[in-house]
XYZ file of C-alpha atoms in Angstrom:
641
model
C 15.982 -18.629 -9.145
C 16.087 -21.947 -10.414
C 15.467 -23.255 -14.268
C 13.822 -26.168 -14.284
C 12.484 -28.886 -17.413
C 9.267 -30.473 -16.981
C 8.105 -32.737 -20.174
C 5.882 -35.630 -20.495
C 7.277 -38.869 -19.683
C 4.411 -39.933 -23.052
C 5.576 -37.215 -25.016
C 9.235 -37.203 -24.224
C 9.945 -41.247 -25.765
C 7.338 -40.455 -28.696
C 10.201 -37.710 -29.498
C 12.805 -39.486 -29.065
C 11.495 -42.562 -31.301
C 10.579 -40.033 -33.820
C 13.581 -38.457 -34.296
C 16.050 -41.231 -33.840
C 13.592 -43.098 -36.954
C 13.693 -39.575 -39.496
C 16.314 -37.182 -37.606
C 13.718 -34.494 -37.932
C 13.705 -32.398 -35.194
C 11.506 -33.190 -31.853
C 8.328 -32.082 -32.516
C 6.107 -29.785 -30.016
C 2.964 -31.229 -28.949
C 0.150 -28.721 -28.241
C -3.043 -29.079 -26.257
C -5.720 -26.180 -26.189
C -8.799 -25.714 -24.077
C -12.481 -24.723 -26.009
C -12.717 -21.194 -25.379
C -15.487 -22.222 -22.685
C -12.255 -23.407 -19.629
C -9.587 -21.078 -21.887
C -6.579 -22.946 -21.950
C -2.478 -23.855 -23.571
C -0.371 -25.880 -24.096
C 2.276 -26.961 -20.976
C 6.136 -25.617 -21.940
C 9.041 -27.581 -22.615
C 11.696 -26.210 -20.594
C 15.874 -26.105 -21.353
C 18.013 -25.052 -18.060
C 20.508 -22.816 -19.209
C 22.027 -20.875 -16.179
C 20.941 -20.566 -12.444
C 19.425 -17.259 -11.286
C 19.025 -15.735 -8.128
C 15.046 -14.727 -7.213
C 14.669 -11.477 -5.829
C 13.562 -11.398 -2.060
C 11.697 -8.190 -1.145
C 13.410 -6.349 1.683
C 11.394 -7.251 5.030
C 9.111 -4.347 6.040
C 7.315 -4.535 9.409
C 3.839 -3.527 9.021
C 0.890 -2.537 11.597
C -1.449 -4.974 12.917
C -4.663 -3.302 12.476
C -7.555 -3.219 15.017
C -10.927 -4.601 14.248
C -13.297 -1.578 13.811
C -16.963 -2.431 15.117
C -19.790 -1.539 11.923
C -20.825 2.136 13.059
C -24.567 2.345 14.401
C -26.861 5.108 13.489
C -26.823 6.083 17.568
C -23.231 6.968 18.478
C -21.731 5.838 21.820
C -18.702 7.833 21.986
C -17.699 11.263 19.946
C -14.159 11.266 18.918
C -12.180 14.282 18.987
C -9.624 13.987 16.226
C -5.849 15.537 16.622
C -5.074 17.521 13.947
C -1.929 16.596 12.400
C -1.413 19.113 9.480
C 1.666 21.257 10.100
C 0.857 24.438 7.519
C 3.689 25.483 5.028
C 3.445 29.200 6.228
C 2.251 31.155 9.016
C -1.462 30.956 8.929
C -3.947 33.634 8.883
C -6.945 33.760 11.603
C -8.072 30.127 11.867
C -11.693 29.906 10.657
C -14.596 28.619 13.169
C -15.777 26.456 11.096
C -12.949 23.934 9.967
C -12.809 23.609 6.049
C -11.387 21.430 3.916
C -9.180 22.609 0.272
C -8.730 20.376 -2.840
C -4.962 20.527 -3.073
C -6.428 18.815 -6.757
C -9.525 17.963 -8.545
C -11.068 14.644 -6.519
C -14.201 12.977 -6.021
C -17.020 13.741 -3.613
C -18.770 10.143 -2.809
C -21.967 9.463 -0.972
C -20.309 7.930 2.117
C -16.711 6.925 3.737
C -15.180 4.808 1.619
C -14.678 3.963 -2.710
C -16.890 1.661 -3.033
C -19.656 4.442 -2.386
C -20.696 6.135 -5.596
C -19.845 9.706 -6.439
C -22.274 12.344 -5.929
C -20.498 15.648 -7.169
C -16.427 16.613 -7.696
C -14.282 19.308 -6.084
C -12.059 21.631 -8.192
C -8.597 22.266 -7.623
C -8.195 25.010 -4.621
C -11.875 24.563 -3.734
C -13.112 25.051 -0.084
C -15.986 23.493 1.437
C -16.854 23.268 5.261
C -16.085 20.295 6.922
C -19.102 19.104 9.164
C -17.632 15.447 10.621
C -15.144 12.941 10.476
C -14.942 9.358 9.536
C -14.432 6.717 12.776
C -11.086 5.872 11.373
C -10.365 9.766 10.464
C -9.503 8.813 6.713
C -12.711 10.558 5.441
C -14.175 13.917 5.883
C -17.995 15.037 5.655
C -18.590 18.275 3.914
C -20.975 20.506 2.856
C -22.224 20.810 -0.618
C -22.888 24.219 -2.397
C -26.367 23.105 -2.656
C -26.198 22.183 1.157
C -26.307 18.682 0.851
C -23.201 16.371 2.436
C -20.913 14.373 0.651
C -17.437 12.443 1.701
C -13.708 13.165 0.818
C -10.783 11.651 1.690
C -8.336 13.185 3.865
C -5.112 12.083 2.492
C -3.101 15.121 3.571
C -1.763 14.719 -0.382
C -5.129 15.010 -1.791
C -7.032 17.459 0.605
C -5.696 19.889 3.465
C -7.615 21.550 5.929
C -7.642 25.027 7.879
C -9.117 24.883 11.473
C -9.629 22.830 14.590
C -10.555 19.720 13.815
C -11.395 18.719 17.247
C -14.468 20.578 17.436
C -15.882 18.226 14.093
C -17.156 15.398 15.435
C -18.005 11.469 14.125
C -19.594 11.140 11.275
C -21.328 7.758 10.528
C -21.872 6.028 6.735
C -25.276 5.918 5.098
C -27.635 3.344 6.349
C -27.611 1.385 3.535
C -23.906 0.746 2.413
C -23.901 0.086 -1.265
C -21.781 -2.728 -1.962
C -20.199 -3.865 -4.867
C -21.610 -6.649 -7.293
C -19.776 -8.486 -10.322
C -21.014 -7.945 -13.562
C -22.000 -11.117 -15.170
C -20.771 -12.279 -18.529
C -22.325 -14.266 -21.163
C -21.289 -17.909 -21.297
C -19.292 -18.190 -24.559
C -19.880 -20.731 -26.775
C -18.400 -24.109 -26.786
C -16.408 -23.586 -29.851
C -13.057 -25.947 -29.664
C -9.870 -23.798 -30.588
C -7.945 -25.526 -33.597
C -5.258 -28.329 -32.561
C -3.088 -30.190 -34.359
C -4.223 -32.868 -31.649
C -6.826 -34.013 -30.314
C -8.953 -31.256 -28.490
C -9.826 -32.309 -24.744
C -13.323 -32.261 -23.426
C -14.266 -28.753 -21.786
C -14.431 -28.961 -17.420
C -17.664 -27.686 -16.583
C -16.714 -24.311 -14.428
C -19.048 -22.902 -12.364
C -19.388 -19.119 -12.307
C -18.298 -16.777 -9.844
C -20.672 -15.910 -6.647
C -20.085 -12.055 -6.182
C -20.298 -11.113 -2.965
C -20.582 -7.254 -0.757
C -17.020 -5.934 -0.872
C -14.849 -6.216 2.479
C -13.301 -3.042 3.251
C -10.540 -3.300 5.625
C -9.894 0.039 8.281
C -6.794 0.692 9.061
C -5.538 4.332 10.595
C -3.058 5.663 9.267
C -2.325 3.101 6.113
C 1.207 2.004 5.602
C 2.848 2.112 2.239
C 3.009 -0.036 -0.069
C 6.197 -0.925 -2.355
C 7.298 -3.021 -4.791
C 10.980 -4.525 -3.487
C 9.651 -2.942 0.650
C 6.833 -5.596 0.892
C 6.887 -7.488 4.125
C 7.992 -10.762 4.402
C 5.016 -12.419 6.322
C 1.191 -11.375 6.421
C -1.748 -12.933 8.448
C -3.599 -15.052 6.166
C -7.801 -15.859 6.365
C -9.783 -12.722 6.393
C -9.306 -10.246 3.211
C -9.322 -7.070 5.510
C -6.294 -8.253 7.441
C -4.156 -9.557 4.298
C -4.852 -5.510 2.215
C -3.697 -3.905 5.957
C -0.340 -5.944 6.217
C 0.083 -5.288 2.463
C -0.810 -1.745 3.311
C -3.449 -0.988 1.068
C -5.660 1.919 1.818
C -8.930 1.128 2.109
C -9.781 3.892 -0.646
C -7.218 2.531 -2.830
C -9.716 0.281 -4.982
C -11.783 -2.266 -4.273
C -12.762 -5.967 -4.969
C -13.509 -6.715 -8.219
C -14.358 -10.086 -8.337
C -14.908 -13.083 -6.271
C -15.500 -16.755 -6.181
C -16.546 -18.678 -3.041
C -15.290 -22.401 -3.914
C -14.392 -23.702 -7.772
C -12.685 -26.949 -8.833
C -10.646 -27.529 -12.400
C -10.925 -30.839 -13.554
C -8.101 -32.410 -15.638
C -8.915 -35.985 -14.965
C -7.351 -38.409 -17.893
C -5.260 -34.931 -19.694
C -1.925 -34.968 -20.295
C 0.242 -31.916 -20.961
C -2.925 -29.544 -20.132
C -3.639 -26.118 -18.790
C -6.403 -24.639 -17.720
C -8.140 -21.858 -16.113
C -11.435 -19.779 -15.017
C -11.468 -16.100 -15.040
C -12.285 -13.202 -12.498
C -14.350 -10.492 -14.356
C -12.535 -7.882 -15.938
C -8.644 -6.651 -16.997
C -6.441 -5.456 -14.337
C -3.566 -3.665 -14.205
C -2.009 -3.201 -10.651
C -4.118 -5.894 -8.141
C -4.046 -8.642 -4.889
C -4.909 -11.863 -5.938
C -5.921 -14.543 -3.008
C -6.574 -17.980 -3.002
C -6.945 -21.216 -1.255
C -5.911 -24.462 -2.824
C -6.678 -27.870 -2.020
C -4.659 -30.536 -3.812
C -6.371 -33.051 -5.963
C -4.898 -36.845 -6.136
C -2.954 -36.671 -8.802
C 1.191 -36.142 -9.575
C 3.191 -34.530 -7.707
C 4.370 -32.207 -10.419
C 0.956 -31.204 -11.219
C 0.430 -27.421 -10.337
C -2.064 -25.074 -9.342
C -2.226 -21.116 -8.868
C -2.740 -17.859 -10.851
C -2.592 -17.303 -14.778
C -2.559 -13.766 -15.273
C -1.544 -9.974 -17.502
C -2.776 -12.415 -20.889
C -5.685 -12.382 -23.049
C -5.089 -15.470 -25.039
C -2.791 -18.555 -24.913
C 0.233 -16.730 -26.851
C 0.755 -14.284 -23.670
C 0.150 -15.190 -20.159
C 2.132 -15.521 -16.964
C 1.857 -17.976 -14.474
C 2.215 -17.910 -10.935
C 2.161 -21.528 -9.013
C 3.203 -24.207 -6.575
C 3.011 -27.792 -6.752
C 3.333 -31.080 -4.403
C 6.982 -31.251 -4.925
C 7.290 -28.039 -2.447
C 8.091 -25.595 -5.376
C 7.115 -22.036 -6.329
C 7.249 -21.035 -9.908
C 6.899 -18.189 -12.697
C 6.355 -19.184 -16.060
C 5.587 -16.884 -18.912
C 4.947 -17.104 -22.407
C 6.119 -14.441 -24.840
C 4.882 -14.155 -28.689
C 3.946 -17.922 -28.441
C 6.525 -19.216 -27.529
C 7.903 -20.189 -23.797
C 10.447 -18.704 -21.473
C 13.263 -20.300 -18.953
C 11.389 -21.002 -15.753
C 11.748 -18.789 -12.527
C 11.441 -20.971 -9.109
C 10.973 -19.202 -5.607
C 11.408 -20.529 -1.679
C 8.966 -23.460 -1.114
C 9.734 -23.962 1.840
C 6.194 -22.790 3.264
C 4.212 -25.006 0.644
C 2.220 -27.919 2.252
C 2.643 -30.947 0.046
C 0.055 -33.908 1.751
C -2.619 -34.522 -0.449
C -5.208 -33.069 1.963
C -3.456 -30.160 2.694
C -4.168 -26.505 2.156
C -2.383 -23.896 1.100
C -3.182 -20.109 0.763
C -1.908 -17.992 -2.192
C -1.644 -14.027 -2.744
C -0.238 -12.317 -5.274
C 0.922 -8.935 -5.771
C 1.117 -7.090 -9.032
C 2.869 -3.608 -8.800
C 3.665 -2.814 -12.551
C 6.395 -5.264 -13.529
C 7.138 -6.782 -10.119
C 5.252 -9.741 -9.198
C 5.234 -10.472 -5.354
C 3.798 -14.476 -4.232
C 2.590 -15.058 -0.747
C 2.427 -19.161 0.161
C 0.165 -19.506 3.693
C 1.520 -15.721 4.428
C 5.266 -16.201 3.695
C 6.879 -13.861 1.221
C 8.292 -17.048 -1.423
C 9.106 -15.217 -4.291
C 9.839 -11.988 -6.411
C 9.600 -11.785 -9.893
C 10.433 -9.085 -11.904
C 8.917 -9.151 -15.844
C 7.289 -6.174 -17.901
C 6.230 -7.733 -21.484
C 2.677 -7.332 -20.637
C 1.096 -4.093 -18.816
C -2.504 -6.083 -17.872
C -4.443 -8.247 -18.938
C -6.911 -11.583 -17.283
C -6.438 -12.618 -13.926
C -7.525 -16.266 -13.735
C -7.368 -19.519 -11.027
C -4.980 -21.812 -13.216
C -4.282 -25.913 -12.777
C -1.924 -27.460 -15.000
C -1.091 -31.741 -15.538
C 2.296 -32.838 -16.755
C 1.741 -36.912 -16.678
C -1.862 -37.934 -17.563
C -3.735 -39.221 -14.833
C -6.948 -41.507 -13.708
C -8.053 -38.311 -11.294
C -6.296 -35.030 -10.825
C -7.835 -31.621 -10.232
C -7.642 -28.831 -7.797
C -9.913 -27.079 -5.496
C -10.069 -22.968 -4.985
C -12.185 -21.428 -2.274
C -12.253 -18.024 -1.195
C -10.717 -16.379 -4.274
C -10.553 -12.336 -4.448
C -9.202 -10.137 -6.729
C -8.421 -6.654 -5.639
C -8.136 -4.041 -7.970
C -5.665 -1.228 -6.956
C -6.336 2.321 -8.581
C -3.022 3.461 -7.740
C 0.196 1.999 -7.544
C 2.734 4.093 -4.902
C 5.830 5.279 -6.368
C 5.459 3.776 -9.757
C 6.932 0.865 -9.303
C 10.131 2.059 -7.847
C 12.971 0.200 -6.763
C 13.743 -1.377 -3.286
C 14.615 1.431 -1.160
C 18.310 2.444 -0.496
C 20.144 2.932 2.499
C 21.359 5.820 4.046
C 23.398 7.605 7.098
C 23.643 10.520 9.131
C 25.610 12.782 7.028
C 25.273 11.344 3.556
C 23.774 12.601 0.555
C 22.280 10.416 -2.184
C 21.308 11.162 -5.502
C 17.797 10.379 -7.860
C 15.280 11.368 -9.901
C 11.280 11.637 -10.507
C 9.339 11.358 -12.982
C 5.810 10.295 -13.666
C 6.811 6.316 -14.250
C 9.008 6.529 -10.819
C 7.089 9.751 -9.408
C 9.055 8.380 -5.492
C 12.658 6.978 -4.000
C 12.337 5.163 -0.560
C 15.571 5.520 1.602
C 15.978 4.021 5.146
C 18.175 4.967 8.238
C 19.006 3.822 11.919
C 18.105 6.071 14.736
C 18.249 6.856 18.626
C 15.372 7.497 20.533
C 15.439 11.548 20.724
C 17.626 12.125 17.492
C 16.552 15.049 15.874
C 17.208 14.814 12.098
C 17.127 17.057 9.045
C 16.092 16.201 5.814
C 16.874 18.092 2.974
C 15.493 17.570 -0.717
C 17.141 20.270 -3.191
C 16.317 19.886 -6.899
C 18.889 20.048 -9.187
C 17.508 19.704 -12.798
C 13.689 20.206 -14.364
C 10.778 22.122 -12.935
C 10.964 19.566 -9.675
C 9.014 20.489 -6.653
C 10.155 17.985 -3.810
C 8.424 16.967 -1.393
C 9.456 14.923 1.784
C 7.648 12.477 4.112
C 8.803 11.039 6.764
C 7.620 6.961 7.709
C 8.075 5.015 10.794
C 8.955 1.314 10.855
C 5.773 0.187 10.470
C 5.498 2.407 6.848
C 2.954 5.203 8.969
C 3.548 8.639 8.143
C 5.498 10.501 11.156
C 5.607 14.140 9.736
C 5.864 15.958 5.862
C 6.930 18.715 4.387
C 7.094 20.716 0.894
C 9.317 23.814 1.004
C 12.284 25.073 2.567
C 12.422 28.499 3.793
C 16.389 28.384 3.945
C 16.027 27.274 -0.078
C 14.707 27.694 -3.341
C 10.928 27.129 -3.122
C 10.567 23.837 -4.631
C 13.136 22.634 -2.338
C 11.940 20.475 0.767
C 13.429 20.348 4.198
C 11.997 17.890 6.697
C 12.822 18.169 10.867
C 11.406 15.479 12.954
C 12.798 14.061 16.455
C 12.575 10.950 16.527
C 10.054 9.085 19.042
C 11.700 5.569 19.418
C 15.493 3.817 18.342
C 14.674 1.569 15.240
C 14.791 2.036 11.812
C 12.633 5.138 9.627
C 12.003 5.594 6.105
C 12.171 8.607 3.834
C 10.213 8.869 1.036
C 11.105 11.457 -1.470
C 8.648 12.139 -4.124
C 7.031 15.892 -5.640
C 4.306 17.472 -4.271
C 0.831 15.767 -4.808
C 3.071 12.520 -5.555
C 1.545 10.432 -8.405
C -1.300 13.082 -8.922
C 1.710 15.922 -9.127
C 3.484 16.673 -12.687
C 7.056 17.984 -11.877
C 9.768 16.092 -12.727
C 13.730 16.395 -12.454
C 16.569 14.829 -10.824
C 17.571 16.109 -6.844
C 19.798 15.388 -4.085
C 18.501 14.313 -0.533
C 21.290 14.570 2.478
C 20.249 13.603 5.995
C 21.844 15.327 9.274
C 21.949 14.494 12.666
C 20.624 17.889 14.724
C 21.302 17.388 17.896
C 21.128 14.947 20.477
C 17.621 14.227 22.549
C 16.101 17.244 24.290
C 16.529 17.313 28.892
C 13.504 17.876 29.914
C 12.765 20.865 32.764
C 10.065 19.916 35.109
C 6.414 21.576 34.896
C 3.383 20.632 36.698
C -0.224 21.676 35.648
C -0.884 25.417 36.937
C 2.663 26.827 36.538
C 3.946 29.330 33.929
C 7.802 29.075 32.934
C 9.602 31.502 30.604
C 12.492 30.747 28.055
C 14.291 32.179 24.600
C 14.168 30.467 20.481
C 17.057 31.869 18.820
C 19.646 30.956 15.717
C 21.242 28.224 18.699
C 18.300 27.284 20.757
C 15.511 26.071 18.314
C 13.677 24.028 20.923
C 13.006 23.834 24.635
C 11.442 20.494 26.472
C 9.720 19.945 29.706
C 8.144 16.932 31.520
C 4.451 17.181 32.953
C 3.723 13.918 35.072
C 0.194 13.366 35.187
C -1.827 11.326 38.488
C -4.731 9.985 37.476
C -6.780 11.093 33.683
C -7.093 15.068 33.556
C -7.875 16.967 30.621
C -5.121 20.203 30.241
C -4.718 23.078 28.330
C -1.350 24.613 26.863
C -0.076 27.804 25.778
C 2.666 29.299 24.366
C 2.834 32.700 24.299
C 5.566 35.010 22.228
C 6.072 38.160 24.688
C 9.531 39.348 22.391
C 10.677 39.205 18.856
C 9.197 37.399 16.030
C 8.502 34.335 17.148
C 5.892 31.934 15.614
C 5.350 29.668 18.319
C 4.947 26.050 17.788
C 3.489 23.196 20.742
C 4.196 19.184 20.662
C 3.353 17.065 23.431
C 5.251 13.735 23.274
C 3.744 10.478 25.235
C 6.257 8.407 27.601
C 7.100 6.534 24.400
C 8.036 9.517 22.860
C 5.112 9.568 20.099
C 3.579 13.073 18.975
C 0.026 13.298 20.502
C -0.935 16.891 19.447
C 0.344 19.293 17.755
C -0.833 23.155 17.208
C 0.997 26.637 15.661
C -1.806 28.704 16.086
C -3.893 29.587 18.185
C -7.727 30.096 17.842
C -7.929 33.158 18.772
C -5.460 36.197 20.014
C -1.995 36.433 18.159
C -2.145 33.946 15.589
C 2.190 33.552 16.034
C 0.977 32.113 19.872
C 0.253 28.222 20.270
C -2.401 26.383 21.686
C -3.281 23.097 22.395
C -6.779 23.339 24.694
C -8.595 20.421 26.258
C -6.366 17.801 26.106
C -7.347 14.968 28.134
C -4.121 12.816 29.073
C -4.335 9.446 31.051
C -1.972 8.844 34.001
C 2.185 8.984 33.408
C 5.156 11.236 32.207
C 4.465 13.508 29.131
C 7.290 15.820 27.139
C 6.091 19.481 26.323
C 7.927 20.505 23.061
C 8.491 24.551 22.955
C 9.391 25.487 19.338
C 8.578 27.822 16.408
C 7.375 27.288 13.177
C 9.614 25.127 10.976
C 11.550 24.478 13.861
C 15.415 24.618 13.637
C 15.242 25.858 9.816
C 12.486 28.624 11.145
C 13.487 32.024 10.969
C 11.445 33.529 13.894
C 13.233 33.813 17.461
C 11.951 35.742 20.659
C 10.924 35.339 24.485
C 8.063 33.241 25.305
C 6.015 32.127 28.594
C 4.716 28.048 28.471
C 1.956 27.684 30.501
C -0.291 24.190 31.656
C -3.638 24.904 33.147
């Protein structure tokens, strides 16, 4: 990062002339705002060394499809996949799918946060599960009292026993409740003392709430501070929260301001802002800025985590193509920060669109969807979020414009604020530790296309229980898992083949991550298992037999499909112990179902019934439960029908 000094030519010579007439020292000049347009005085800067900013580590994340508003007439029932591989061997599966609290949560009135909650699930509580949100991250259930209410089905929060396929779409309430901002009274116009003279107030209008945009996105990435990606789409609000990877259940929009202008025609040495409602903590900030005509120096962006003009940071850009953090501590101001500006637009009639990203003490800035800067402070935890102009040299006309401002709230920040994540190869162990500030440790690898991998988590100090999930290179959540069978039971061991050559992510964290309470340090090593699966041919209508032992966890075979047909598959154990386990694989090698027991029958046999597949080459997975570390082996018959 760069240090940079910014005074007023005005002030700068009245110094100078003062001090070289009485040798007292260079006096500060202060200007304050009337608590009406809050306001404080612009630093004086002194370079001292150059520092380096910190560039988060590019993370490619999933360009999410547009999702059409739901009518009350459905056109199409979707049959979800389950995805929840079970811990242990299950008991019969119920008829009725049902959903357990893996901890106490919220039951809301309809799919999504911003609907308000109706009644609240105890830890271990099971309720019936009677449909399923378009986008699958919400389930309907039934109420004691019989009436319906919506979950989410974050596989950390809530998992389910049954087949889900036979639930089908559930729509939203008519009316969609949307969230308002909550005026405040106008403060009085009372000017703050100066030792100067005190600057006419800028008439500011006040915000224009507006119905919260919820973005849909299926699965949701992750997001993390230091793994942010290093461009998003800029414009609509849903798209910029989906390439950040926010959940759509993870908050909502607290504020909002359709189009503002701050005024600092004729000031010198001035800063000022307007206020979203409320104090936040973790958030997304979005704006649009249109340059006024005034100096180039002059600055515009976000003031924010302060309450007054002693503490505040500042987030900003100006016409000389730079990106800064400024920040004020116990009155008094600290060495400058400056970012890349390369992506700023300097004409005086451009544009340019700013986020920012507040994860606990990392600060992230966006310029017209280019990752500029990284900022790392943590004096203050929250505080104001605010649109912010600032004026070096005093001017006939200078002001900026700010349309389409948001602010975000986040209720949860993933991982705590943990660092960037650390690399790691086949047969290397690393070393870390959770705890409720850093409850989660990313760690990214290579792969091959068919490399089956182990994952091991063993704890090694405190009353730990690790927990292991697996993320693809778009941050989506490939497979999980929270004990070992091999280990102690708070150990985790994760085995996943991989469905394309790029680069994964593991995230190791404790079970029910930042809801969870076990903490202690662990070590995670990652293996190579074995090279990709050949495939035996089957066609739909034969049977073929084979053997899961200690050496031979896993059989595969191809099924070529002409045309769309709709299959069934079953493994059957006809020796041993086995605990059969099905995975059918589409020609790009992604997992399309999934199943360890079957409905009905031996509950160790596998089933995976009316499976409609479109025309190509599919991959037939014959395993057992927990795959290579499972303990089960036996004989077994695959059949298609």
């Amino acid at each position: 990062m760069n240090l940079r000094v910014r005074i007023p030519a005005l002030t700068l010579l009245f110094a100078l002339a003062l001090a070289a007439c009485t040798g007292a020292p260079t006096p500060e000049v202060v200007s304050f705002i009337p608590t009406v347009t809050e306001g404080a005085k612009v630093p004086t800067r002194q370079p001292t060394n150059t520092l380096t900013p910190t560039v988060a580590t590019p993370t490619p994340t999933e360009t999410p499809t547009n999702t059409a508003t739901p009518t009350d007439t459905p056109t199409n029932t979707a049959s979800p996949t389950p995805t929840h591989t079970p811990t242990n061997t299950a008991t019969a599966t119920p008829a009725t799918p049902v959903a357990q609290a893996l901890r106490a949560l919220s039951v809301r009135l309809g799919p999504g946060s911003n609907y308000p909650i109706v009644a609240s699930l105890e830890a271990d509580q099971t309720l019936a599960i009677r449909g399923i949100s378009e986008d699958g991250s919400w389930y309907q259930i039934e109420l004691a009292d019989g009436s319906l209410g919506w979950v989410t089905s974050a596989p950390a929060i809530v998992t389910t026993f049954g087949d889900l396929r036979v639930v089908e779409v559930a729509f939203a309430p008519t009316e969609t409740p949307t969230h308002t901002a909550t005026a405040t009274d106008t403060p009085t116009n009372t000017p703050s003392p100066t030792p100067t003279e005190t600057p006419s107030p800028t008439t500011t209008p006040s915000p224009t709430p507006r119905a919260t945009n919820t973005p849909t996105a299926t699965p949701r990435p992750l997001v993390v501070p230091g793994a942010l990606p290093q461009q998003i789409r800029i414009g609509l609000q849903a798209d910029i929260l989906a390439d950040l990877g926010v959940a759509p259940d993870n908050g909502e929009e607290a504020d909002y301001v359709e189009s503002t202008t701050i005024d600092l025609t004729g000031e010198d040495a001035l800063i000022q802002w307007q206020s979203f409602d409320g104090t936040y903590t973790d958030f997304v900030a979005k704006t649009t800025i249109g340059w006024g005509p005034g100096a180039t120096e002059d600055y515009c962006g976000f003031r924010f985590r302060g309450n007054d003009n002693t503490e505040l940071y500042l987030a900003e850009i100006d016409r000389n193509g730079n990106v800064w953090f400024e920040y004020k501590i116990a009155d008094e101001w600290q060495q400058a920060l400056s970012g890349d500006g390369s992506a700023v637009r300097v004409e005086q009639d451009a544009t340019n669109e700013m986020v920012l990203v507040a994860l606990g003490d990392t600060f992230t800035v966006y310029i017209n969807g280019q990752n500029a800067a990284q900022f790392t402070e943590a004096t203050y935890p929250d505080g104001l979020v605010s649109l912010m102009a600032g004026t070096y040299d005093e001017s006939d006309e200078t002001f900026c414009t700010f349309t389409d401002s948001w602010v975000w709230s986040l209720e949860r920040s993933p991982l705590g604020g943990s660092a960037a994540p650390q690399s790691i190869a086949y047969g290397e162990t690393a070393q870390g530790s959770i705890s409720d500030a850093a409850f989660g440790a990313l760690y990214t690898f290579s792969g091959q296309v068919g490399d089956t991998i182990g994952v091991r988590m063993d704890k090694t100090s405190g009353d730990l229980d690790a927990f292991l999930i697996l993320l693809d290179s778009n941050g989506l959540k490939l497979a999980e898992n929270d004990d070992d069978p091999a280990g102690f039971d708070r150990d985790s061991y994760l085995e996943f083949s991989l469905p394309a050559s790029g680069t994964y992510t593991i995230l190791a964290t404790r079970f029910q991550e930042e809801g969870g309470n076990s903490q202690g340090n662990y070590t995670l090593t990652l293996e190579l298992r074995g090279a990709p699966l050949e495939a035996v041919s089957i066609a739909i209508g034969e049977s073929v037999s084979g053997t899961l032992d200690a050496t031979t966890s896993r059989a595969a075979y191809s099924l070529t499909v002409s045309g769309e047909q709709t299959v069934s598959i079953r493994l059957n154990r006809t020796s041993g112990d086995l605990d059969a386990l099905l995975i059918v694989l589409d020609a790009s090698g992604n997992e399309i179902a999934r199943n360890d027991d079957a409905a009905s029958g031996d509950t160790r046999d596998a089933l995976i019934e009316g499976l409609t597949l479109s025309e190509g080459t599919y991959t037939i997975v014959a395993t057992r439960f927990q795959e290579s570390i499972g303990l089960t082996s036996g004989d077994f018959i695959l059949t298609v029908e």
